[in-house]
Each structure stands twice: as structure tokens, then as C-alpha cells.
Short mmCIF file of C-alpha atoms and ligand atoms in Angstrom, two decimals:
data_model
loop_
_atom_site.label_atom_id
_atom_site.label_comp_id
_atom_site.label_asym_id
_atom_site.label_seq_id
_atom_site.Cartn_x
_atom_site.Cartn_y
_atom_site.Cartn_z
CA UNK A 1 79.23 -84.64 39.88
CA UNK A 2 76.33 -85.38 41.51
CA UNK A 3 73.23 -87.29 40.74
CA UNK A 4 70.48 -84.86 40.11
CA UNK A 5 72.75 -82.76 37.54
CA UNK A 6 73.65 -86.51 35.45
CA UNK A 7 70.28 -87.24 35.64
CA UNK A 8 69.32 -83.01 34.48
CA UNK A 9 71.98 -83.53 32.27
CA UNK A 10 69.89 -86.63 30.30
CA UNK A 11 66.76 -84.75 30.23
CA UNK A 12 67.10 -81.53 29.79
CA UNK A 13 70.14 -79.61 27.75
CA UNK A 14 72.58 -78.27 30.56
CA UNK A 15 71.08 -79.92 32.68
CA UNK A 16 69.82 -77.25 33.46
CA UNK A 17 66.86 -74.34 31.61
CA UNK A 18 68.01 -71.84 31.60
CA UNK A 19 72.17 -71.10 30.47
CA UNK A 20 73.51 -69.22 33.79
CA UNK A 21 72.17 -72.39 35.86
CA UNK A 22 74.73 -73.83 35.27
CA UNK A 23 77.87 -72.84 36.44
CA UNK A 24 79.60 -72.65 32.96
CA UNK A 25 80.90 -69.35 33.66
CA UNK A 26 82.87 -70.15 37.81
CA UNK A 27 83.05 -74.56 36.56
CA UNK A 28 81.99 -77.07 38.36
CA UNK A 29 78.40 -78.62 38.85
CA UNK A 30 75.92 -76.31 39.92
CA UNK A 31 74.66 -76.23 43.32
CA UNK A 32 70.78 -78.27 42.91
CA UNK A 33 68.64 -76.66 45.46
CA UNK A 34 66.14 -78.47 47.91
CA UNK A 35 64.34 -75.51 50.16
CA UNK A 36 65.08 -71.63 50.88
CA UNK A 37 64.27 -70.06 53.74
CA UNK A 38 64.91 -66.10 54.39
CA UNK A 39 68.14 -66.07 53.53
CA UNK A 40 69.93 -68.71 53.09
CA UNK A 41 69.28 -71.78 50.20
CA UNK A 42 69.39 -75.53 51.21
CA UNK A 43 71.17 -78.32 48.85
CA UNK A 44 69.92 -81.82 48.37
CA UNK A 45 72.61 -82.61 49.88
CA UNK A 46 71.94 -80.49 53.13
CA UNK A 47 74.30 -77.55 53.26
CA UNK A 48 73.53 -74.55 53.87
CA UNK A 49 74.42 -70.90 52.17
CA UNK A 50 74.01 -67.48 52.50
CA UNK A 51 72.23 -66.34 49.07
CA UNK A 52 72.72 -63.76 47.33
CA UNK A 53 71.30 -65.02 44.09
CA UNK A 54 67.81 -64.82 45.61
CA UNK A 55 66.05 -66.60 42.02
CA UNK A 56 68.20 -63.08 40.79
CA UNK A 57 66.23 -61.10 42.70
CA UNK A 58 63.40 -61.38 42.89
CA UNK A 59 62.98 -62.62 46.28
CA UNK A 60 63.47 -59.17 47.87
CA UNK A 61 61.67 -60.46 50.91
CA UNK A 62 64.17 -63.70 51.02
CA UNK A 63 62.93 -67.64 50.46
CA UNK A 64 59.28 -68.60 51.75
CA UNK A 65 58.36 -65.71 53.24
CA UNK A 66 55.26 -66.17 54.95
CA UNK A 67 52.99 -63.49 54.00
CA UNK A 68 53.75 -64.83 50.89
CA UNK A 69 53.39 -68.31 50.65
CA UNK A 70 51.00 -68.09 52.44
CA UNK A 71 48.77 -65.88 49.74
CA UNK A 72 50.33 -68.41 47.26
CA UNK A 73 48.79 -70.80 49.34
CA UNK A 74 45.22 -69.61 49.41
CA UNK A 75 44.83 -67.98 45.65
CA UNK A 76 45.96 -71.94 44.96
CA UNK A 77 43.14 -73.18 46.90
CA UNK A 78 40.63 -71.23 44.97
CA UNK A 79 41.78 -72.31 41.03
CA UNK A 80 45.42 -71.77 39.78
CA UNK A 81 44.08 -70.39 36.21
CA UNK A 82 41.35 -69.56 34.76
CA UNK A 83 42.44 -67.64 31.59
CA UNK A 84 39.59 -65.61 32.83
CA UNK A 85 39.92 -62.32 34.28
CA UNK A 86 40.47 -62.16 37.87
CA UNK A 87 40.18 -59.31 40.95
CA UNK A 88 44.03 -59.83 41.88
CA UNK A 89 44.95 -58.12 37.99
CA UNK A 90 43.03 -55.35 38.64
CA UNK A 91 44.38 -54.95 42.67
CA UNK A 92 48.05 -55.58 41.38
CA UNK A 93 47.79 -53.32 38.15
CA UNK A 94 46.48 -50.78 40.05
CA UNK A 95 49.66 -51.17 42.95
CA UNK A 96 52.61 -50.85 39.87
CA UNK A 97 50.60 -47.66 39.13
CA UNK A 98 50.27 -46.27 42.61
CA UNK A 99 54.27 -46.56 42.37
CA UNK A 100 54.60 -45.56 39.86
CA UNK A 101 53.01 -42.41 38.13
CA UNK A 102 55.03 -42.19 34.91
CA UNK A 103 52.89 -46.22 34.44
CA UNK A 104 48.83 -45.23 34.00
CA UNK A 105 48.14 -48.72 32.50
CA UNK A 106 50.56 -52.00 32.71
CA UNK A 107 49.43 -55.30 30.97
CA UNK A 108 50.87 -58.11 32.94
CA UNK A 109 52.79 -61.40 31.53
CA UNK A 110 54.77 -64.25 32.51
CA UNK A 111 58.36 -63.01 31.81
CA UNK A 112 60.99 -60.58 31.74
CA UNK A 113 61.30 -61.86 28.23
CA UNK A 114 57.24 -61.66 26.92
CA UNK A 115 57.66 -58.07 28.66
CA UNK A 116 60.85 -56.60 26.88
CA UNK A 117 59.60 -58.19 23.37
CA UNK A 118 55.71 -56.75 24.11
CA UNK A 119 57.59 -53.45 24.78
CA UNK A 120 59.84 -53.68 21.32
CA UNK A 121 55.86 -54.16 19.73
CA UNK A 122 54.56 -51.70 21.16
CA UNK A 123 56.86 -49.03 20.76
CA UNK A 124 57.16 -50.05 16.68
CA UNK A 125 54.02 -49.92 16.78
CA UNK A 126 52.24 -47.33 18.81
CA UNK A 127 54.91 -44.24 16.29
CA UNK A 128 55.49 -47.25 12.77
CA UNK A 129 59.19 -46.85 13.57
CA UNK A 130 61.11 -49.70 12.77
CA UNK A 131 64.86 -49.55 14.34
CA UNK A 132 65.42 -50.20 18.13
CA UNK A 133 68.30 -48.91 19.87
CA UNK A 134 69.92 -51.42 22.65
CA UNK A 135 73.17 -50.77 24.59
CA UNK A 136 75.65 -53.58 24.88
CA UNK A 137 75.88 -55.75 27.47
CA UNK A 138 72.56 -54.67 28.76
CA UNK A 139 70.21 -57.93 28.56
CA UNK A 140 65.78 -57.98 28.35
CA UNK A 141 64.96 -61.19 28.45
CA UNK A 142 66.20 -64.44 25.06
CA UNK A 143 63.88 -61.90 22.71
CA UNK A 144 65.22 -62.34 19.17
CA UNK A 145 65.52 -58.57 18.25
CA UNK A 146 67.57 -58.45 21.81
CA UNK A 147 69.72 -61.37 21.62
CA UNK A 148 71.92 -58.88 18.77
CA UNK A 149 76.08 -58.06 19.37
CA UNK A 150 77.31 -54.80 17.85
CA UNK A 151 78.66 -54.60 15.32
CA UNK A 152 81.79 -54.45 14.32
CA UNK A 153 82.35 -50.14 14.70
CA UNK A 154 79.55 -49.04 17.24
CA UNK A 155 77.01 -47.65 14.96
CA UNK A 156 76.22 -50.30 12.66
CA UNK A 157 73.78 -52.45 12.77
CA UNK A 158 72.99 -55.98 14.96
CA UNK A 159 74.76 -59.20 14.14
CA UNK A 160 72.80 -61.59 15.74
CA UNK A 161 74.20 -62.63 20.14
CA UNK A 162 72.76 -66.26 18.89
CA UNK A 163 72.52 -69.03 16.45
CA UNK A 164 68.86 -69.01 15.38
CA UNK A 165 68.67 -65.94 15.37
CA UNK A 166 68.27 -64.15 11.65
CA UNK A 167 71.16 -61.23 9.98
CA UNK A 168 67.13 -60.21 9.64
CA UNK A 169 65.30 -60.31 12.61
CA UNK A 170 68.26 -57.85 14.06
CA UNK A 171 68.75 -55.89 11.00
CA UNK A 172 67.00 -52.88 12.73
CA UNK A 173 68.24 -53.43 15.95
CA UNK A 174 71.91 -50.87 17.14
CA UNK A 175 73.65 -51.86 19.49
CA UNK A 176 75.94 -49.16 21.42
CA UNK A 177 77.59 -49.13 23.82
CA UNK A 178 76.40 -48.57 27.33
CA UNK A 179 77.45 -44.62 29.33
CA UNK A 180 78.68 -43.40 26.20
CA UNK A 181 76.18 -40.40 24.59
CA UNK A 182 78.10 -39.87 21.85
CA UNK A 183 77.75 -42.90 20.21
CA UNK A 184 73.88 -42.91 20.19
CA UNK A 185 74.60 -39.31 18.95
CA UNK A 186 76.03 -40.76 15.70
CA UNK A 187 73.02 -43.21 15.76
CA UNK A 188 70.30 -40.55 15.99
CA UNK A 189 72.40 -38.77 13.31
CA UNK A 190 72.07 -41.92 10.98
CA UNK A 191 68.46 -43.40 11.88
CA UNK A 192 67.02 -40.37 14.23
CA UNK A 193 63.90 -41.07 12.19
CA UNK A 194 63.67 -43.82 12.41
CA UNK A 195 64.26 -45.17 16.25
CA UNK A 196 60.85 -46.48 17.55
CA UNK A 197 62.27 -47.00 20.65
CA UNK A 198 65.56 -46.82 23.10
CA UNK A 199 65.76 -49.71 25.51
CA UNK A 200 67.95 -49.14 28.39
CA UNK A 201 68.65 -50.76 31.92
CA UNK A 202 68.91 -48.06 34.17
CA UNK A 203 71.62 -49.52 36.10
CA UNK A 204 73.42 -51.97 34.30
CA UNK A 205 73.34 -55.80 35.81
CA UNK A 206 73.59 -58.05 33.22
CA UNK A 207 77.27 -57.15 32.41
CA UNK A 208 78.41 -57.09 36.33
CA UNK A 209 76.78 -53.90 38.33
CA UNK A 210 77.46 -50.96 35.95
CA UNK A 211 75.69 -47.68 37.36
CA UNK A 212 75.41 -44.86 34.85
CA UNK A 213 77.20 -41.97 34.39
CA UNK A 214 76.13 -38.94 35.97
CA UNK A 215 73.63 -37.45 33.51
CA UNK A 216 73.34 -40.44 31.19
CA UNK A 217 69.69 -41.64 32.30
CA UNK A 218 69.11 -37.69 31.31
CA UNK A 219 70.80 -36.97 28.12
CA UNK A 220 69.11 -40.75 27.13
CA UNK A 221 65.32 -38.87 28.48
CA UNK A 222 66.47 -35.49 26.02
CA UNK A 223 67.76 -37.20 22.79
CA UNK A 224 64.73 -39.52 22.95
CA UNK A 225 62.70 -36.60 23.08
CA UNK A 226 63.93 -34.95 20.47
CA UNK A 227 64.09 -37.82 17.89
CA UNK A 228 60.80 -38.45 19.03
CA UNK A 229 61.50 -42.00 19.90
CA UNK A 230 60.43 -43.94 23.36
CA UNK A 231 62.84 -44.42 26.08
CA UNK A 232 61.92 -47.89 27.34
CA UNK A 233 63.16 -48.17 30.77
CA UNK A 234 64.16 -51.63 31.41
CA UNK A 235 63.19 -52.02 35.53
CA UNK A 236 63.24 -55.73 35.62
CA UNK A 237 65.95 -55.74 38.25
CA UNK A 238 65.63 -52.81 39.50
CA UNK A 239 61.78 -51.37 39.99
CA UNK A 240 60.47 -51.93 43.35
CA UNK A 241 64.16 -53.03 44.29
CA UNK A 242 65.97 -49.53 44.19
CA UNK A 243 62.70 -48.16 45.50
CA UNK A 244 59.13 -47.96 45.19
CA UNK A 245 59.24 -46.12 41.45
CA UNK A 246 62.69 -47.96 40.45
CA UNK A 247 65.14 -46.53 38.70
CA UNK A 248 63.55 -43.73 37.50
CA UNK A 249 61.96 -42.83 40.89
CA UNK A 250 65.18 -42.03 41.99
CA UNK A 251 66.76 -40.76 39.74
CA UNK A 252 63.76 -37.99 38.45
CA UNK A 253 64.43 -39.22 34.96
CA UNK A 254 60.86 -40.36 33.06
CA UNK A 255 60.30 -43.34 30.80
CA UNK A 256 57.28 -43.17 28.07
CA UNK A 257 57.16 -47.70 28.82
CA UNK A 258 58.52 -49.28 31.89
CA UNK A 259 58.37 -52.97 32.25
CA UNK A 260 59.04 -54.34 35.52
CA UNK A 261 60.09 -58.57 36.20
CA UNK A 262 61.07 -59.95 39.68
CA UNK A 263 60.70 -58.23 42.82
CA UNK A 264 56.87 -57.74 41.12
CA UNK A 265 55.89 -61.54 40.94
CA UNK A 266 57.22 -62.30 43.88
CA UNK A 267 59.63 -65.16 42.82
CA UNK A 268 56.23 -66.67 40.67
CA UNK A 269 56.12 -66.22 36.46
CA UNK A 270 54.76 -62.99 36.64
CA UNK A 271 56.36 -59.48 34.22
CA UNK A 272 54.49 -56.28 32.57
CA UNK A 273 55.20 -53.70 30.81
CA UNK A 274 53.55 -49.90 31.35
CA UNK A 275 53.23 -46.83 30.88
CA UNK A 276 51.20 -43.46 29.98
CA UNK A 277 47.44 -45.06 28.76
CA UNK A 278 48.23 -42.76 24.75
CA UNK A 279 51.22 -45.76 24.04
CA UNK A 280 49.47 -48.69 26.08
CA UNK A 281 46.36 -48.69 24.67
CA UNK A 282 48.02 -49.18 21.17
CA UNK A 283 47.65 -53.08 22.52
CA UNK A 284 44.82 -55.88 21.78
CA UNK A 285 42.04 -55.58 22.14
CA UNK A 286 42.62 -51.42 21.85
CA UNK A 287 44.43 -50.78 19.27
CA UNK A 288 46.68 -53.03 16.92
CA UNK A 289 49.51 -54.32 18.48
CA UNK A 290 48.44 -58.15 19.60
CA UNK A 291 49.94 -58.80 22.56
CA UNK A 292 48.50 -62.47 24.18
CA UNK A 293 49.07 -65.14 27.07
CA UNK A 294 47.28 -68.10 28.80
CA UNK A 295 48.50 -67.21 31.72
CA UNK A 296 49.89 -63.36 32.79
CA UNK A 297 47.84 -61.99 34.94
CA UNK A 298 48.42 -65.55 36.45
CA UNK A 299 45.73 -65.85 40.28
CA UNK A 300 49.61 -67.23 42.47
CA UNK A 301 51.46 -64.74 40.87
CA UNK A 302 48.66 -61.94 41.27
CA UNK A 303 48.27 -62.80 44.82
CA UNK A 304 52.68 -63.64 45.24
CA UNK A 305 53.83 -60.21 43.96
CA UNK A 306 50.59 -58.09 46.43
CA UNK A 307 51.99 -59.93 49.17
CA UNK A 308 55.24 -58.26 48.20
CA UNK A 309 54.83 -54.94 47.14
CA UNK A 310 52.51 -53.96 50.24
CA UNK A 311 55.65 -55.35 52.57
CA UNK A 312 57.76 -52.96 50.36
CA UNK A 313 57.49 -50.07 52.30
CA UNK A 314 59.94 -46.74 53.38
CA UNK A 315 61.20 -48.71 56.10
CA UNK A 316 61.88 -51.56 53.97
CA UNK A 317 63.62 -49.93 51.33
CA UNK A 318 65.81 -47.99 54.45
CA UNK A 319 67.03 -51.38 55.53
CA UNK A 320 67.65 -52.72 52.33
CA UNK A 321 70.36 -49.55 51.36
CA UNK A 322 71.80 -50.23 55.21
CA UNK A 323 72.14 -53.97 54.31
CA UNK A 324 73.70 -53.36 50.32
CA UNK A 325 75.72 -50.57 52.30
CA UNK A 326 77.17 -53.08 54.46
CA UNK A 327 77.94 -55.40 52.66
CA UNK A 328 79.79 -52.53 49.85
CA UNK A 329 82.11 -51.23 52.17
CA UNK A 330 82.85 -54.48 53.04
CA UNK A 331 83.97 -56.00 50.41
CA UNK A 332 85.95 -53.08 49.84
CA UNK A 333 87.91 -53.80 52.62
CA UNK A 334 88.35 -57.08 52.58
CA UNK A 335 89.58 -56.50 48.78
CA UNK A 336 91.58 -53.90 49.74
CA UNK A 337 93.07 -55.66 53.13
CA UNK A 338 93.69 -58.79 50.45
CA UNK A 339 95.72 -56.38 48.58
CA UNK A 340 93.24 -58.05 45.15
CA UNK A 341 92.32 -55.01 42.86
CA UNK A 342 88.98 -54.79 42.60
CA UNK A 343 86.38 -52.31 42.04
CA UNK A 344 82.99 -53.17 44.61
CA UNK A 345 79.80 -51.16 43.17
CA UNK A 346 76.91 -50.23 44.85
CA UNK A 347 73.42 -49.07 43.06
CA UNK A 348 70.99 -47.88 46.07
CA UNK A 349 70.72 -51.01 47.01
CA UNK A 350 71.84 -53.48 44.62
CA UNK A 351 76.40 -54.42 44.47
CA UNK A 352 77.94 -55.82 42.16
CA UNK A 353 82.03 -55.82 42.12
CA UNK A 354 85.37 -56.84 39.78
CA UNK A 355 88.57 -57.39 39.85
CA UNK A 356 89.62 -54.78 37.94
CA UNK A 357 91.06 -51.80 38.89
CA UNK A 358 88.78 -49.47 37.63
CA UNK A 359 86.48 -47.67 36.51
CA UNK A 360 83.99 -50.44 34.85
CA UNK A 361 81.52 -47.66 32.69
CA UNK A 362 80.46 -50.69 29.94
CA UNK A 363 80.62 -54.31 28.53
CA UNK A 364 84.28 -53.76 27.61
CA UNK A 365 85.90 -52.77 30.97
CA UNK A 366 83.31 -55.15 32.30
CA UNK A 367 85.15 -58.06 30.03
CA UNK A 368 88.13 -56.98 30.54
CA UNK A 369 87.67 -58.08 34.51
CA UNK A 370 89.37 -60.93 35.42
CA UNK A 371 86.38 -63.66 35.45
CA UNK A 372 88.82 -66.26 36.15
CA UNK A 373 89.47 -64.87 39.90
CA UNK A 374 85.86 -64.31 40.36
CA UNK A 375 85.45 -68.15 39.33
CA UNK A 376 87.45 -69.02 42.56
CA UNK A 377 86.44 -66.95 45.40
CA UNK A 378 83.19 -68.12 43.99
CA UNK A 379 84.13 -71.59 44.98
CA UNK A 380 86.22 -70.67 47.62
CA UNK A 381 83.16 -68.99 49.37
CA UNK A 382 80.85 -72.05 48.29
CA UNK A 383 83.36 -73.86 50.05
CA UNK A 384 82.20 -71.47 53.28
CA UNK A 385 78.82 -71.41 52.83
CA UNK A 386 77.60 -68.41 50.50
CA UNK A 387 76.23 -68.73 47.38
CA UNK A 388 77.22 -65.73 44.62
CA UNK A 389 76.25 -65.58 40.90
CA UNK A 390 77.99 -68.55 39.50
CA UNK A 391 78.64 -65.52 37.33
CA UNK A 392 81.37 -62.45 37.65
CA UNK A 393 77.95 -60.22 34.70
CA UNK A 394 75.90 -60.26 37.40
CA UNK A 395 74.32 -58.90 40.71
CA UNK A 396 74.32 -59.38 44.22
CA UNK A 397 70.52 -59.21 45.56
CA UNK A 398 70.48 -58.65 49.26
CA UNK A 399 67.17 -59.84 50.49
CA UNK A 400 65.30 -57.98 53.20
CA UNK A 401 65.94 -61.68 55.12
CA UNK A 402 69.79 -60.99 55.42
CA UNK A 403 70.82 -59.75 59.11
CA UNK A 404 74.17 -58.33 59.93
CA UNK A 405 74.91 -60.72 61.59
CA UNK A 406 74.93 -62.21 57.72
CA UNK A 407 76.57 -59.73 56.45
CA UNK A 408 79.12 -59.78 59.27
CA UNK A 409 79.51 -64.11 58.44
CA UNK A 410 79.57 -63.23 54.51
CA UNK A 411 82.39 -61.28 55.41
CA UNK A 412 84.61 -63.35 57.62
CA UNK A 413 84.02 -65.97 54.46
CA UNK A 414 85.89 -63.34 52.26
CA UNK A 415 88.22 -62.68 54.29
CA UNK A 416 89.29 -66.41 54.94
CA UNK A 417 89.14 -66.84 51.04
CA UNK A 418 91.06 -64.26 50.42
CA UNK A 419 93.87 -65.29 52.36
CA UNK A 420 93.06 -68.62 50.89
CA UNK A 421 93.59 -67.77 47.79
CA UNK A 422 96.78 -65.15 48.65
P1 LIG B 501 63.34 -63.14 31.71
O1 LIG B 501 62.84 -63.64 30.98
O2 LIG B 501 64.52 -64.26 32.46
O3 LIG B 501 62.10 -63.50 33.47
O4 LIG B 501 63.63 -61.55 32.13
C1 LIG B 501 64.22 -61.11 31.40
C2 LIG B 501 65.99 -60.03 31.21
C3 LIG B 501 64.65 -58.71 31.49
N1 LIG B 501 65.69 -58.00 31.41
C4 LIG B 501 66.77 -57.61 32.65
C5 LIG B 501 67.25 -56.76 32.81
C6 LIG B 501 67.44 -59.09 33.14
O5 LIG B 501 68.52 -59.24 34.27
C7 LIG B 501 66.49 -60.09 32.88
C8 LIG B 501 66.80 -61.54 33.39
N2 LIG B 501 67.89 -61.67 34.36
C9 LIG B 501 68.24 -61.88 34.66
C10 LIG B 501 69.34 -62.70 35.41
N3 LIG B 501 70.62 -61.00 35.66
C11 LIG B 501 67.77 -63.88 34.79
C12 LIG B 501 68.21 -64.84 35.37
C13 LIG B 501 68.52 -66.19 33.88
O6 LIG B 501 68.72 -65.63 32.52
O7 LIG B 501 68.03 -66.78 34.17
#
């Protein structure tokens, strides 16, 4: 065990500040990162890795992008936080609204969890309804009411998905399978009048990468409109990643509320919840839905977010999609050549794969994949200088700093790792 991990475990539960970092899904000790630059990270022992985690998608320009570093340094020199409104929060709110037509107003917070929690409370406050529907395998942060798993059968109320979450807290949470409109119909038939929100990742990326089936998002939109429930897109991963207006921009399906994170904060603690003014104005101090945060709209995070958004033009998204496509094609060819039954998925600029013959339509399929094989490949690639997400239930996040040569290097390492594993 590395010295740092040993030291960390003495003072931090599991040695990490977020469970997925502990390598629990893949085994072994986590890499302790000393620094990052572009597509690369360097560990405390000086080993370098091509990084496909990129702070779970936040570092879309790559690590330590000079424009982001300079924007944060300049902001820090003027003070790190005031607990008072600042111009840059307005500029970032305007930048989000300019990119996402469905967002007329936005509230900035410090994490995706906080954005999801706010969206949930806002949906309930705005509709006066209690139930919220989420989808098995989708993750929206560690909000108590959303740490629920599908009860037996599909339309039963949620069961606590974590210790410390009471049955009462998830009593109004209904969990149904992703990509299954009939399951949602059953829920709406039973609870429709009392459903405040249907919360969905428009591309699921927390059960591995599972795109919506054709017509699925349109089906959610139609059903929410009919039931009077708010459709909430959790675009924490897809927002500003798959395009300037996230999946709602790519599909033309317009949610009533959206939550954003990661990219929009440029790797600093910032997330956002946005939507029509008629809904957003229910938030305090205007409305009766309370929500607050000491560091919300933080001057450093808004500087980083603006520095990133202004560099995400059409050419950037084209370049990112080219990189993602090269990865997808190369992964598929390498697995086929190695005779490894795998399903490679690309959702615009996001890439993922399962050791599963496919199709992978939802959480049950994702869990049936060979995660032991993923773990072995993870370490074989780590030994070859490629750092994949330390879990088969995540997605790969190529950045704008990943060059064609980096993708080539990645695929060379993959072919070598698969041959060694054979
Ligand atoms: P945070 O509270 O971790 O900032 O965001 C929660 C969240 C909300 N919605 C979606 C779609 C998300 O993917 C996330 C967080 N993503 C995970 C990785 N897939 C964060 C990694 C971690 O937990 O350390």
C-alpha cells in the first residue's frame, strides 16, 4: 500500500473523500495524483497516465489549461469569496441561459448533489406534489431522497439505497427501469396526479454509458406533460459536454428543469439548476422554496466556468466528437480482434464499454456485464500508463487535450493489455 494511502486511511474514511476513488470496484490501491497537465496526470511517484477520468468530466479542456489557471489566479488575487453578489455570477448565469434555450433563470450551487436536491425541492414546491420518479442505475448525487433503489416489482415505492436513509425519506421516491416507458406508464397510472418530477440522466452515465432508446426521451416529455409532472434533465455530465445545450440541444426534447455541473465549473466546486422563470421564481428570496449556500456562485468557480464555456465553440465540439469516435472505433476493433465479447457505446462525445455481448439497455444489463474482466483490464492499462475510470459503471471522458497520438497510444496499450490477458 502506498504511503499516502496508508496515511490517508488513518484520517479519512477509506482514505478518500469520494468512494469511487478508493478503487473498490477494481481492487488495488488508488493512484495519488500529484499534478495534471492536458490529457495527462502524474502520480506522487512520477508515473504519468493518459487520464480518461478528467475529474469525472469536469476538465473538458484537459488539466491545468492555461486560460483556466490564469482566470482562477486572477480571481483569487481579488478575494476568494464574499458572500455577496458579484458580476461574474451574473455573467455565468447569462452564459448558461444563452446556450440552453429552456433555461431562463439559473441558481448556482456548489455540487451536482446540491443542484439535484434543489431541483427536487423546487419541483415539489412549484407543483405542490410529493412523488418523484427516478430510474434504476441513474445517479444524481447523494441526495437522501434519491438514494433509493427499485423495490421488488417495478412500480413499488423506493427502498433506502444507503444506511442512514430512512424509509420515510424515500417513501415518495419511485424507482423504475431506464429505457422502459411501460414501467413509467404503470407508475403514472397509479401516482400520476401526485408526481412532482421525473428525474432522468438524458444519457445514463453512472451505470456505465447507456444512451436513451430512440423515442425514449420524447416519451418521457409527452408523459410528463400529460401528467402535469416536471421533466428534469440531470445534465451534470452531458451539459456542455455533448454540445453547447447538452442533450436537450442534441435531441430537441425540452425539460422543465435542468441541472448542470462538472464542465460548467471548470473543475471547481460549481453546479447549477435552471429552467423557466415561472418555475425558478419559486426559489427564495422570491418564492417560498428555500435554498441557500455560503459559497454558491463562488468567484473562483465562476471564473473557471466562464473560461471554459467561452472556449467551447462548434470547432471544439467537433474535435471532441472526432476524438470520441476514434476511441469508439478503436475500442471496438481491439475487442473484436481479441475475441472479447464487448459492447462499445458512444453518445456524441462520451464513450463507454461493457464486457457484455449487448445490448445494454439498463441497469440489469449493466450489472450482468463482466466487471471482473473490466477490473483486470483497468489494471493492465494502468500498468501501461492509461488511467480509465476505476469502475465499469462509469464513462470515459476524453478531453480537448487528448490528441490523435494519445488515442493511438491508448489503443496500442489496449491491444497489448488484451493480448497479455488472453
Ligand atoms: P456531485 O455532487 O458529485 O458534484 O454530482 C453528483 C452527480 C449528479 N448527477 C450526475 C449525472 C452525476 O454523474 C453526478 C456525479 N458523478 C460522479 C461520477 N459519475 C461523481 C464521482 C464521485 O462520486 O466521486
